[in-house]
Amino acid sequence: MCERLTTPTLSPAIKSRPGCTAHHRSGEVLDSLKQGSALVVERHGAITGYATAFGYGGHAVGLSTLDLMALIAAAPEIPPPGMLVPTRNAELFRWCLSSGLRVIQPMTLMTVGLYNEPVGAYLTSILY
């Protein structure tokens, strides 16, 4: 089940979810709560994923690929030019294509210094 967040009191629960990186993204979560763009996915009474927004400026994480699928399916919109879907998550990538999304610009994630692959499923952002 996905629902839109309307209160910042849920942000600590989101920030501490497994699957998140070691970086604190509470500022982005709080901003998305104020903007009304935050979504969470819940299974068996526990938050299993969240999205700050969709598009290049938002990010999403989930314990599983199914959590991300639920978040994407519940998104009210995906603003142009689209969202960043890691192709290494082949299950999510294939689901996006079969759901009518299309590739418009292949990109490569590059970092300087140490990079820790996030645990779980994720959609990355250009802002971090």
N, CA, C and O atoms as a GROMACS GRO file, in nm:
protein
  512
    1MET      N    1   0.084  -0.116   0.000
    1MET     CA    2   0.000   0.000   0.000
    1MET      C    3   0.090   0.124   0.000
    1MET      O    4   0.183   0.132   0.079
    2CYS      N    5   0.062   0.218  -0.088
    2CYS     CA    6   0.136   0.344  -0.092
    2CYS      C    7   0.047   0.455  -0.041
    2CYS      O    8  -0.074   0.456  -0.066
    3GLU      N    9   0.107   0.548   0.029
    3GLU     CA   10   0.031   0.663   0.075
    3GLU      C   11   0.120   0.786   0.073
    3GLU      O   12   0.242   0.778   0.086
    4ARG      N   13   0.055   0.901   0.056
    4ARG     CA   14   0.126   1.028   0.058
    4ARG      C   15   0.146   1.071   0.203
    4ARG      O   16   0.053   1.064   0.283
    5LEU      N   17   0.266   1.114   0.235
    5LEU     CA   18   0.294   1.161   0.371
    5LEU      C   19   0.250   1.306   0.385
    5LEU      O   20   0.267   1.387   0.293
    6THR      N   21   0.194   1.336   0.500
    6THR     CA   22   0.151   1.473   0.523
    6THR      C   23   0.207   1.530   0.652
    6THR      O   24   0.179   1.645   0.685
    7THR      N   25   0.285   1.454   0.725
    7THR     CA   26   0.338   1.503   0.851
    7THR      C   27   0.486   1.470   0.865
    7THR      O   28   0.528   1.359   0.835
    8PRO      N   29   0.565   1.566   0.912
    8PRO     CA   30   0.708   1.540   0.928
    8PRO      C   31   0.739   1.443   1.042
    8PRO      O   32   0.854   1.403   1.056
    9THR      N   33   0.642   1.405   1.122
    9THR     CA   34   0.672   1.312   1.231
    9THR      C   35   0.709   1.174   1.178
    9THR      O   36   0.767   1.095   1.252
   10LEU      N   37   0.677   1.145   1.054
   10LEU     CA   38   0.713   1.015   0.996
   10LEU      C   39   0.854   1.015   0.939
   10LEU      O   40   0.907   0.908   0.907
   11SER      N   41   0.917   1.130   0.926
   11SER     CA   42   1.050   1.133   0.864
   11SER      C   43   1.155   1.054   0.940
   11SER      O   44   1.241   0.995   0.875
   12PRO      N   45   1.156   1.047   1.075
   12PRO     CA   46   1.256   0.962   1.140
   12PRO      C   47   1.241   0.814   1.103
   12PRO      O   48   1.340   0.743   1.089
   13ALA      N   49   1.117   0.768   1.087
   13ALA     CA   50   1.095   0.629   1.047
   13ALA      C   51   1.148   0.604   0.907
   13ALA      O   52   1.206   0.499   0.880
   14ILE      N   53   1.128   0.700   0.819
   14ILE     CA   54   1.178   0.685   0.682
   14ILE      C   55   1.329   0.687   0.682
   14ILE      O   56   1.392   0.603   0.616
   15LYS      N   57   1.388   0.781   0.754
   15LYS     CA   58   1.534   0.798   0.754
   15LYS      C   59   1.605   0.673   0.804
   15LYS      O   60   1.717   0.645   0.762
   16SER      N   61   1.541   0.599   0.893
   16SER     CA   62   1.608   0.484   0.954
   16SER      C   63   1.576   0.353   0.883
   16SER      O   64   1.616   0.247   0.932
   17ARG      N   65   1.507   0.356   0.772
   17ARG     CA   66   1.469   0.233   0.704
   17ARG      C   67   1.590   0.159   0.652
   17ARG      O   68   1.684   0.221   0.601
   18PRO      N   69   1.591   0.027   0.664
   18PRO     CA   70   1.696  -0.051   0.598
   18PRO      C   71   1.690  -0.026   0.448
   18PRO      O   72   1.582  -0.002   0.393
   19GLY      N   73   1.801  -0.030   0.383
   19GLY     CA   74   1.806  -0.004   0.240
   19GLY      C   75   1.854   0.137   0.211
   19GLY      O   76   1.896   0.167   0.099
   20CYS      N   77   1.849   0.223   0.312
   20CYS     CA   78   1.899   0.358   0.293
   20CYS      C   79   2.051   0.355   0.301
   20CYS      O   80   2.110   0.265   0.361
   21THR      N   81   2.112   0.452   0.240
   21THR     CA   82   2.258   0.460   0.248
   21THR      C   83   2.297   0.510   0.386
   21THR      O   84   2.210   0.546   0.466
   22ALA      N   85   2.424   0.514   0.413
   22ALA     CA   86   2.472   0.564   0.541
   22ALA      C   87   2.460   0.716   0.549
   22ALA      O   88   2.475   0.773   0.657
   23HIS      N   89   2.433   0.781   0.438
   23HIS     CA   90   2.418   0.926   0.436
   23HIS      C   91   2.280   0.963   0.487
   23HIS      O   92   2.181   0.897   0.455
   24HIS      N   93   2.274   1.069   0.565
   24HIS     CA   94   2.146   1.115   0.616
   24HIS      C   95   2.080   1.203   0.511
   24HIS      O   96   2.140   1.300   0.464
   25ARG      N   97   1.960   1.168   0.474
   25ARG     CA   98   1.889   1.243   0.372
   25ARG      C   99   1.764   1.307   0.431
   25ARG      O  100   1.666   1.332   0.360
   26SER      N  101   1.768   1.332   0.562
   26SER     CA  102   1.650   1.385   0.629
   26SER      C  103   1.610   1.522   0.574
   26SER      O  104   1.491   1.555   0.573
   27GLY      N  105   1.707   1.602   0.529
   27GLY     CA  106   1.674   1.732   0.471
   27GLY      C  107   1.588   1.718   0.347
   27GLY      O  108   1.490   1.791   0.330
   28GLU      N  109   1.624   1.625   0.260
   28GLU     CA  110   1.545   1.600   0.140
   28GLU      C  111   1.407   1.546   0.174
   28GLU      O  112   1.308   1.583   0.111
   29VAL      N  113   1.402   1.458   0.274
   29VAL     CA  114   1.273   1.402   0.316
   29VAL      C  115   1.184   1.512   0.371
   29VAL      O  116   1.066   1.520   0.336
   30LEU      N  117   1.238   1.598   0.456
   30LEU     CA  118   1.159   1.708   0.512
   30LEU      C  119   1.111   1.802   0.403
   30LEU      O  120   0.997   1.848   0.406
   31ASP      N  121   1.198   1.832   0.306
   31ASP     CA  122   1.156   1.918   0.194
   31ASP      C  123   1.043   1.855   0.116
   31ASP      O  124   0.948   1.923   0.077
   32SER      N  125   1.052   1.724   0.092
   32SER     CA  126   0.946   1.658   0.015
   32SER      C  127   0.815   1.652   0.093
   32SER      O  128   0.707   1.655   0.034
   33LEU      N  129   0.824   1.644   0.225
   33LEU     CA  130   0.704   1.649   0.308
   33LEU      C  131   0.637   1.786   0.296
   33LEU      O  132   0.515   1.795   0.281
   34LYS      N  133   0.718   1.892   0.301
   34LYS     CA  134   0.664   2.028   0.289
   34LYS      C  135   0.602   2.051   0.152
   34LYS      O  136   0.501   2.120   0.140
   35GLN      N  137   0.661   1.993   0.048
   35GLN     CA  138   0.612   2.009  -0.088
   35GLN      C  139   0.495   1.916  -0.119
   35GLN      O  140   0.426   1.934  -0.220
   36GLY      N  141   0.471   1.819  -0.033
   36GLY     CA  142   0.362   1.724  -0.056
   36GLY      C  143   0.394   1.618  -0.158
   36GLY      O  144   0.302   1.557  -0.214
   37SER      N  145   0.521   1.594  -0.186
   37SER     CA  146   0.558   1.496  -0.288
   37SER      C  147   0.603   1.361  -0.232
   37SER      O  148   0.621   1.267  -0.308
   38ALA      N  149   0.620   1.350  -0.100
   38ALA     CA  150   0.670   1.225  -0.040
   38ALA      C  151   0.565   1.115  -0.046
   38ALA      O  152   0.446   1.138  -0.021
   39LEU      N  153   0.610   0.995  -0.079
   39LEU     CA  154   0.525   0.875  -0.078
   39LEU      C  155   0.595   0.768   0.003
   39LEU      O  156   0.718   0.762   0.006
   40VAL      N  157   0.518   0.683   0.069
   40VAL     CA  158   0.575   0.566   0.135
   40VAL      C  159   0.501   0.443   0.087
   40VAL      O  160   0.385   0.451   0.047
   41VAL      N  161   0.568   0.330   0.093
   41VAL     CA  162   0.504   0.202   0.068
   41VAL      C  163   0.513   0.125   0.200
   41VAL      O  164   0.614   0.128   0.269
   42GLU      N  165   0.405   0.057   0.231
   42GLU     CA  166   0.394  -0.011   0.359
   42GLU      C  167   0.349  -0.155   0.335
   42GLU      O  168   0.259  -0.181   0.256
   43ARG      N  169   0.413  -0.246   0.405
   43ARG     CA  170   0.373  -0.388   0.403
   43ARG      C  171   0.368  -0.437   0.546
   43ARG      O  172   0.461  -0.416   0.623
   44HIS      N  173   0.259  -0.503   0.580
   44HIS     CA  174   0.242  -0.561   0.713
   44HIS      C  175   0.266  -0.459   0.825
   44HIS      O  176   0.326  -0.492   0.927
   45GLY      N  177   0.220  -0.337   0.804
   45GLY     CA  178   0.230  -0.235   0.907
   45GLY      C  179   0.365  -0.168   0.920
   45GLY      O  180   0.384  -0.088   1.012
   46ALA      N  181   0.459  -0.197   0.832
   46ALA     CA  182   0.592  -0.136   0.840
   46ALA      C  183   0.623  -0.062   0.710
   46ALA      O  184   0.588  -0.109   0.601
   47ILE      N  185   0.688   0.052   0.722
   47ILE     CA  186   0.732   0.126   0.603
   47ILE      C  187   0.847   0.048   0.541
   47ILE      O  188   0.948   0.021   0.606
   48THR      N  189   0.831   0.012   0.413
   48THR     CA  190   0.934  -0.066   0.345
   48THR      C  191   1.001   0.011   0.231
   48THR      O  192   1.090  -0.041   0.165
   49GLY      N  193   0.957   0.133   0.210
   49GLY     CA  194   1.020   0.215   0.108
   49GLY      C  195   0.959   0.353   0.107
   49GLY      O  196   0.850   0.376   0.160
   50TYR      N  197   1.030   0.445   0.044
   50TYR     CA  198   0.978   0.581   0.031
   50TYR      C  199   1.034   0.646  -0.094
   50TYR      O  200   1.135   0.603  -0.148
   51ALA      N  201   0.966   0.751  -0.138
   51ALA     CA  202   1.014   0.834  -0.249
   51ALA      C  203   0.997   0.980  -0.208
   51ALA      O  204   0.893   1.019  -0.156
   52THR      N  205   1.100   1.060  -0.230
   52THR     CA  206   1.088   1.203  -0.204
   52THR      C  207   1.012   1.270  -0.317
   52THR      O  208   0.936   1.364  -0.295
   53ALA      N  209   1.034   1.222  -0.436
   53ALA     CA  210   0.967   1.271  -0.558
   53ALA      C  211   1.018   1.183  -0.671
   53ALA      O  212   1.110   1.104  -0.653
   54PHE      N  213   0.958   1.198  -0.787
   54PHE     CA  214   1.006   1.126  -0.904
   54PHE      C  215   1.063   1.228  -1.001
   54PHE      O  216   1.017   1.342  -1.007
   55GLY      N  217   1.160   1.186  -1.076
   55GLY     CA  218   1.230   1.277  -1.165
   55GLY      C  219   1.375   1.284  -1.125
   55GLY      O  220   1.419   1.216  -1.033
   56TYR      N  221   1.450   1.367  -1.195
   56TYR     CA  222   1.594   1.375  -1.170
   56TYR      C  223   1.625   1.429  -1.031
   56TYR      O  224   1.731   1.399  -0.976
   57GLY      N  225   1.536   1.509  -0.973
   57GLY     CA  226   1.562   1.570  -0.844
   57GLY      C  227   1.518   1.491  -0.724
   57GLY      O  228   1.550   1.528  -0.611
   58GLY      N  229   1.445   1.382  -0.744
   58GLY     CA  230   1.396   1.302  -0.633
   58GLY      C  231   1.470   1.170  -0.622
   58GLY      O  232   1.542   1.131  -0.715
   59HIS      N  233   1.454   1.103  -0.512
   59HIS     CA  234   1.513   0.970  -0.497
   59HIS      C  235   1.412   0.880  -0.427
   59HIS      O  236   1.319   0.927  -0.362
   60ALA      N  237   1.433   0.750  -0.440
   60ALA     CA  238   1.345   0.652  -0.377
   60ALA      C  239   1.429   0.532  -0.334
   60ALA      O  240   1.526   0.496  -0.401
   61VAL      N  241   1.390   0.472  -0.224
   61VAL     CA  242   1.454   0.349  -0.178
   61VAL      C  243   1.346   0.253  -0.131
   61VAL      O  244   1.239   0.294  -0.088
   62GLY      N  245   1.378   0.125  -0.140
   62GLY     CA  246   1.286   0.022  -0.093
   62GLY      C  247   1.364  -0.100  -0.049
   62GLY      O  248   1.477  -0.122  -0.092
   63LEU      N  249   1.302  -0.178   0.037
   63LEU     CA  250   1.365  -0.303   0.077
   63LEU      C  251   1.371  -0.401  -0.039
   63LEU      O  252   1.459  -0.486  -0.045
   64SER      N  253   1.276  -0.388  -0.132
   64SER     CA  254   1.272  -0.479  -0.246
   64SER      C  255   1.234  -0.402  -0.372
   64SER      O  256   1.188  -0.288  -0.366
   65THR      N  257   1.254  -0.467  -0.483
   65THR     CA  258   1.214  -0.408  -0.611
   65THR      C  259   1.063  -0.391  -0.616
   65THR      O  260   1.015  -0.294  -0.676
   66LEU      N  261   0.988  -0.481  -0.555
   66LEU     CA  262   0.842  -0.466  -0.551
   66LEU      C  263   0.800  -0.338  -0.482
   66LEU      O  264   0.700  -0.277  -0.521
   67ASP      N  265   0.874  -0.296  -0.381
   67ASP     CA  266   0.844  -0.169  -0.314
   67ASP      C  267   0.858  -0.053  -0.411
   67ASP      O  268   0.773   0.037  -0.413
   68LEU      N  269   0.964  -0.053  -0.491
   68LEU     CA  270   0.981   0.054  -0.589
   68LEU      C  271   0.874   0.049  -0.696
   68LEU      O  272   0.826   0.154  -0.740
   69MET      N  273   0.836  -0.069  -0.739
   69MET     CA  274   0.730  -0.081  -0.838
   69MET      C  275   0.601  -0.018  -0.785
   69MET      O  276   0.532   0.053  -0.858
   70ALA      N  277   0.569  -0.046  -0.660
   70ALA     CA  278   0.448   0.010  -0.599
   70ALA      C  279   0.456   0.163  -0.592
   70ALA      O  280   0.358   0.231  -0.620
   71LEU      N  281   0.572   0.216  -0.556
   71LEU     CA  282   0.589   0.361  -0.550
   71LEU      C  283   0.575   0.425  -0.687
   71LEU      O  284   0.507   0.527  -0.701
   72ILE      N  285   0.638   0.367  -0.787
   72ILE     CA  286   0.630   0.421  -0.923
   72ILE      C  287   0.486   0.415  -0.973
   72ILE      O  288   0.437   0.511  -1.033
   73ALA      N  289   0.419   0.304  -0.949
   73ALA     CA  290   0.281   0.289  -0.994
   73ALA      C  291   0.188   0.390  -0.927
   73ALA      O  292   0.089   0.432  -0.986
   74ALA      N  293   0.219   0.430  -0.804
   74ALA     CA  294   0.136   0.525  -0.730
   74ALA      C  295   0.175   0.670  -0.756
   74ALA      O  296   0.108   0.762  -0.708
   75ALA      N  297   0.283   0.693  -0.830
   75ALA     CA  298   0.329   0.830  -0.854
   75ALA      C  299   0.224   0.909  -0.931
   75ALA      O  300   0.175   0.863  -1.035
   76PRO      N  301   0.188   1.026  -0.881
   76PRO     CA  302   0.090   1.107  -0.953
   76PRO      C  303   0.144   1.159  -1.086
   76PRO      O  304   0.067   1.183  -1.180
   77GLU      N  305   0.275   1.175  -1.094
   77GLU     CA  306   0.338   1.216  -1.219
   77GLU      C  307   0.488   1.185  -1.213
   77GLU      O  308   0.546   1.172  -1.105
   78ILE      N  309   0.547   1.173  -1.329
   78ILE     CA  310   0.693   1.164  -1.341
   78ILE      C  311   0.730   1.278  -1.435
   78ILE      O  312   0.712   1.269  -1.556
   79PRO      N  313   0.784   1.387  -1.376
   79PRO     CA  314   0.809   1.505  -1.459
   79PRO      C  315   0.920   1.482  -1.561
   79PRO      O  316   1.010   1.401  -1.538
   80PRO      N  317   0.913   1.554  -1.673
   80PRO     CA  318   1.018   1.543  -1.773
   80PRO      C  319   1.152   1.588  -1.715
   80PRO      O  320   1.153   1.679  -1.631
   81PRO      N  321   1.261   1.532  -1.754
   81PRO     CA  322   1.274   1.433  -1.861
   81PRO      C  323   1.252   1.289  -1.816
   81PRO      O  324   1.268   1.198  -1.897
   82GLY      N  325   1.216   1.264  -1.692
   82GLY     CA  326   1.192   1.127  -1.645
   82GLY      C  327   1.263   1.102  -1.514
   82GLY      O  328   1.295   1.195  -1.440
   83MET      N  329   1.288   0.975  -1.486
   83MET     CA  330   1.357   0.937  -1.362
   83MET      C  331   1.477   0.850  -1.396
   83MET      O  332   1.487   0.794  -1.505
   84LEU      N  333   1.566   0.839  -1.300
   84LEU     CA  334   1.689   0.762  -1.320
   84LEU      C  335   1.668   0.622  -1.264
   84LEU      O  336   1.656   0.604  -1.142
   85VAL      N  337   1.664   0.523  -1.351
   85VAL     CA  338   1.643   0.383  -1.313
   85VAL      C  339   1.773   0.308  -1.336
   85VAL      O  340   1.818   0.297  -1.450
   86PRO      N  341   1.835   0.255  -1.230
   86PRO     CA  342   1.958   0.178  -1.249
   86PRO      C  343   1.931   0.052  -1.331
   86PRO      O  344   1.850  -0.033  -1.292
   87THR      N  345   1.998   0.040  -1.444
   87THR     CA  346   1.975  -0.077  -1.530
   87THR      C  347   2.030  -0.205  -1.467
   87THR      O  348   1.994  -0.314  -1.512
   88ARG      N  349   2.115  -0.194  -1.366
   88ARG     CA  350   2.164  -0.315  -1.299
   88ARG      C  351   2.051  -0.385  -1.222
   88ARG      O  352   2.062  -0.503  -1.189
   89ASN      N  353   1.943  -0.312  -1.194
   89ASN     CA  354   1.823  -0.374  -1.137
   89ASN      C  355   1.736  -0.415  -1.256
   89ASN      O  356   1.638  -0.347  -1.290
   90ALA      N  357   1.772  -0.526  -1.317
   90ALA     CA  358   1.707  -0.571  -1.441
   90ALA      C  359   1.558  -0.594  -1.423
   90ALA      O  360   1.479  -0.566  -1.513
   91GLU      N  361   1.518  -0.646  -1.307
   91GLU     CA  362   1.376  -0.670  -1.282
   91GLU      C  363   1.296  -0.539  -1.288
   91GLU      O  364   1.191  -0.533  -1.351
   92LEU      N  365   1.346  -0.436  -1.222
   92LEU     CA  366   1.277  -0.306  -1.223
   92LEU      C  367   1.281  -0.245  -1.362
   92LEU      O  368   1.180  -0.191  -1.409
   93PHE      N  369   1.395  -0.253  -1.428
   93PHE     CA  370   1.408  -0.196  -1.562
   93PHE      C  371   1.310  -0.261  -1.659
   93PHE      O  372   1.242  -0.191  -1.735
   94ARG      N  373   1.301  -0.393  -1.657
   94ARG     CA  374   1.206  -0.464  -1.745
   94ARG      C  375   1.062  -0.427  -1.710
   94ARG      O  376   0.979  -0.409  -1.800
   95TRP      N  377   1.031  -0.416  -1.581
   95TRP     CA  378   0.896  -0.379  -1.538
   95TRP      C  379   0.861  -0.239  -1.589
   95TRP      O  380   0.750  -0.216  -1.637
   96CYS      N  381   0.955  -0.146  -1.579
   96CYS     CA  382   0.930  -0.011  -1.628
   96CYS      C  383   0.898  -0.012  -1.777
   96CYS      O  384   0.804   0.053  -1.822
   97LEU      N  385   0.976  -0.087  -1.855
   97LEU     CA  386   0.952  -0.096  -1.998
   97LEU      C  387   0.816  -0.160  -2.028
   97LEU      O  388   0.743  -0.112  -2.115
   98SER      N  389   0.783  -0.267  -1.957
   98SER     CA  390   0.655  -0.334  -1.982
   98SER      C  391   0.536  -0.251  -1.934
   98SER      O  392   0.422  -0.276  -1.974
   99SER      N  393   0.563  -0.152  -1.848
   99SER     CA  394   0.457  -0.064  -1.798
   99SER      C  395   0.440   0.062  -1.883
   99SER      O  396   0.363   0.151  -1.849
  100GLY      N  397   0.512   0.068  -1.994
  100GLY     CA  398   0.496   0.179  -2.087
  100GLY      C  399   0.599   0.289  -2.076
  100GLY      O  400   0.597   0.384  -2.154
  101LEU      N  401   0.691   0.279  -1.980
  101LEU     CA  402   0.799   0.377  -1.973
  101LEU      C  403   0.902   0.344  -2.080
  101LEU      O  404   0.910   0.230  -2.126
  102ARG      N  405   0.979   0.444  -2.121
  102ARG     CA  406   1.078   0.419  -2.224
  102ARG      C  407   1.210   0.486  -2.190
  102ARG      O  408   1.214   0.582  -2.112
  103VAL      N  409   1.315   0.436  -2.249
  103VAL     CA  410   1.448   0.492  -2.229
  103VAL      C  411   1.462   0.613  -2.319
  103VAL      O  412   1.436   0.606  -2.439
  104ILE      N  413   1.504   0.726  -2.260
  104ILE     CA  414   1.527   0.844  -2.343
  104ILE      C  415   1.673   0.888  -2.340
  104ILE      O  416   1.720   0.955  -2.433
  105GLN      N  417   1.745   0.852  -2.233
  105GLN     CA  418   1.885   0.895  -2.224
  105GLN      C  419   1.962   0.801  -2.133
  105GLN      O  420   1.954   0.814  -2.011
  106PRO      N  421   2.038   0.706  -2.189
  106PRO     CA  422   2.122   0.621  -2.104
  106PRO      C  423   2.229   0.707  -2.035
  106PRO      O  424   2.288   0.796  -2.098
  107MET      N  425   2.253   0.680  -1.909
  107MET     CA  426   2.351   0.756  -1.833
  107MET      C  427   2.437   0.659  -1.752
  107MET      O  428   2.400   0.544  -1.732
  108THR      N  429   2.552   0.707  -1.704
  108THR     CA  430   2.641   0.627  -1.623
  108THR      C  431   2.663   0.697  -1.490
  108THR      O  432   2.693   0.816  -1.486
  109LEU      N  433   2.648   0.624  -1.381
  109LEU     CA  434   2.675   0.677  -1.248
  109LEU      C  435   2.826   0.675  -1.226
  109LEU      O  436   2.889   0.570  -1.235
  110MET      N  437   2.882   0.792  -1.198
  110MET     CA  438   3.025   0.803  -1.174
  110MET      C  439   3.046   0.878  -1.043
  110MET      O  440   2.972   0.972  -1.012
  111THR      N  441   3.144   0.837  -0.967
  111THR     CA  442   3.174   0.904  -0.841
  111THR      C  443   3.323   0.931  -0.830
  111THR      O  444   3.404   0.875  -0.903
  112VAL      N  445   3.356   1.018  -0.738
  112VAL     CA  446   3.495   1.044  -0.703
  112VAL      C  447   3.512   0.991  -0.562
  112VAL      O  448   3.436   1.028  -0.472
  113GLY      N  449   3.610   0.905  -0.542
  113GLY     CA  450   3.631   0.849  -0.408
  113GLY      C  451   3.549   0.724  -0.385
  113GLY      O  452   3.499   0.661  -0.478
  114LEU      N  453   3.538   0.690  -0.259
  114LEU     CA  454   3.470   0.568  -0.218
  114LEU      C  455   3.322   0.572  -0.254
  114LEU      O  456   3.255   0.673  -0.231
  115TYR      N  457   3.270   0.463  -0.308
  115TYR     CA  458   3.128   0.451  -0.338
  115TYR      C  459   3.077   0.324  -0.272
  115TYR      O  460   3.132   0.217  -0.292
  116ASN      N  461   2.972   0.337  -0.195
  116ASN     CA  462   2.907   0.222  -0.132
  116ASN      C  463   2.775   0.198  -0.202
  116ASN      O  464   2.685   0.282  -0.199
  117GLU      N  465   2.763   0.083  -0.265
  117GLU     CA  466   2.639   0.046  -0.332
  117GLU      C  467   2.528   0.038  -0.228
  117GLU      O  468   2.543  -0.031  -0.128
  118PRO      N  469   2.416   0.108  -0.250
  118PRO     CA  470   2.305   0.099  -0.154
  118PRO      C  471   2.252  -0.044  -0.144
  118PRO      O  472   2.254  -0.120  -0.241
  119VAL      N  473   2.204  -0.078  -0.026
  119VAL     CA  474   2.141  -0.208  -0.004
  119VAL      C  475   1.993  -0.194  -0.039
  119VAL      O  476   1.931  -0.093  -0.005
  120GLY      N  477   1.937  -0.293  -0.105
  120GLY     CA  478   1.796  -0.286  -0.143
  120GLY      C  479   1.782  -0.223  -0.280
  120GLY      O  480   1.879  -0.208  -0.354
  121ALA      N  481   1.661  -0.186  -0.313
  121ALA     CA  482   1.630  -0.127  -0.442
  121ALA      C  483   1.628   0.025  -0.428
  121ALA      O  484   1.594   0.077  -0.321
  122TYR      N  485   1.664   0.096  -0.534
  122TYR     CA  486   1.669   0.242  -0.524
  122TYR      C  487   1.653   0.307  -0.660
  122TYR      O  488   1.678   0.246  -0.764
  123LEU      N  489   1.611   0.432  -0.658
  123LEU     CA  490   1.616   0.523  -0.771
  123LEU      C  491   1.704   0.638  -0.725
  123LEU      O  492   1.679   0.697  -0.620
  124THR      N  493   1.803   0.670  -0.802
  124THR     CA  494   1.898   0.772  -0.760
  124THR      C  495   1.854   0.912  -0.803
  124THR      O  496   1.757   0.927  -0.877
  125SER      N  497   1.925   1.011  -0.756
  125SER     CA  498   1.898   1.151  -0.785
  125SER      C  499   2.024   1.218  -0.836
  125SER      O  500   2.135   1.175  -0.804
  126ILE      N  501   2.009   1.322  -0.914
  126ILE     CA  502   2.126   1.398  -0.958
  126ILE      C  503   2.169   1.497  -0.850
  126ILE      O  504   2.275   1.558  -0.861
  127LEU      N  505   2.087   1.513  -0.747
  127LEU     CA  506   2.115   1.615  -0.645
  127LEU      C  507   2.207   1.567  -0.535
  127LEU      O  508   2.247   1.648  -0.451
  128TYR      N  509   2.241   1.441  -0.532
  128TYR     CA  510   2.323   1.393  -0.420
  128TYR      C  511   2.450   1.332  -0.471
  128TYR      O  512   2.532   1.286  -0.392
   0.00000   0.00000   0.00000
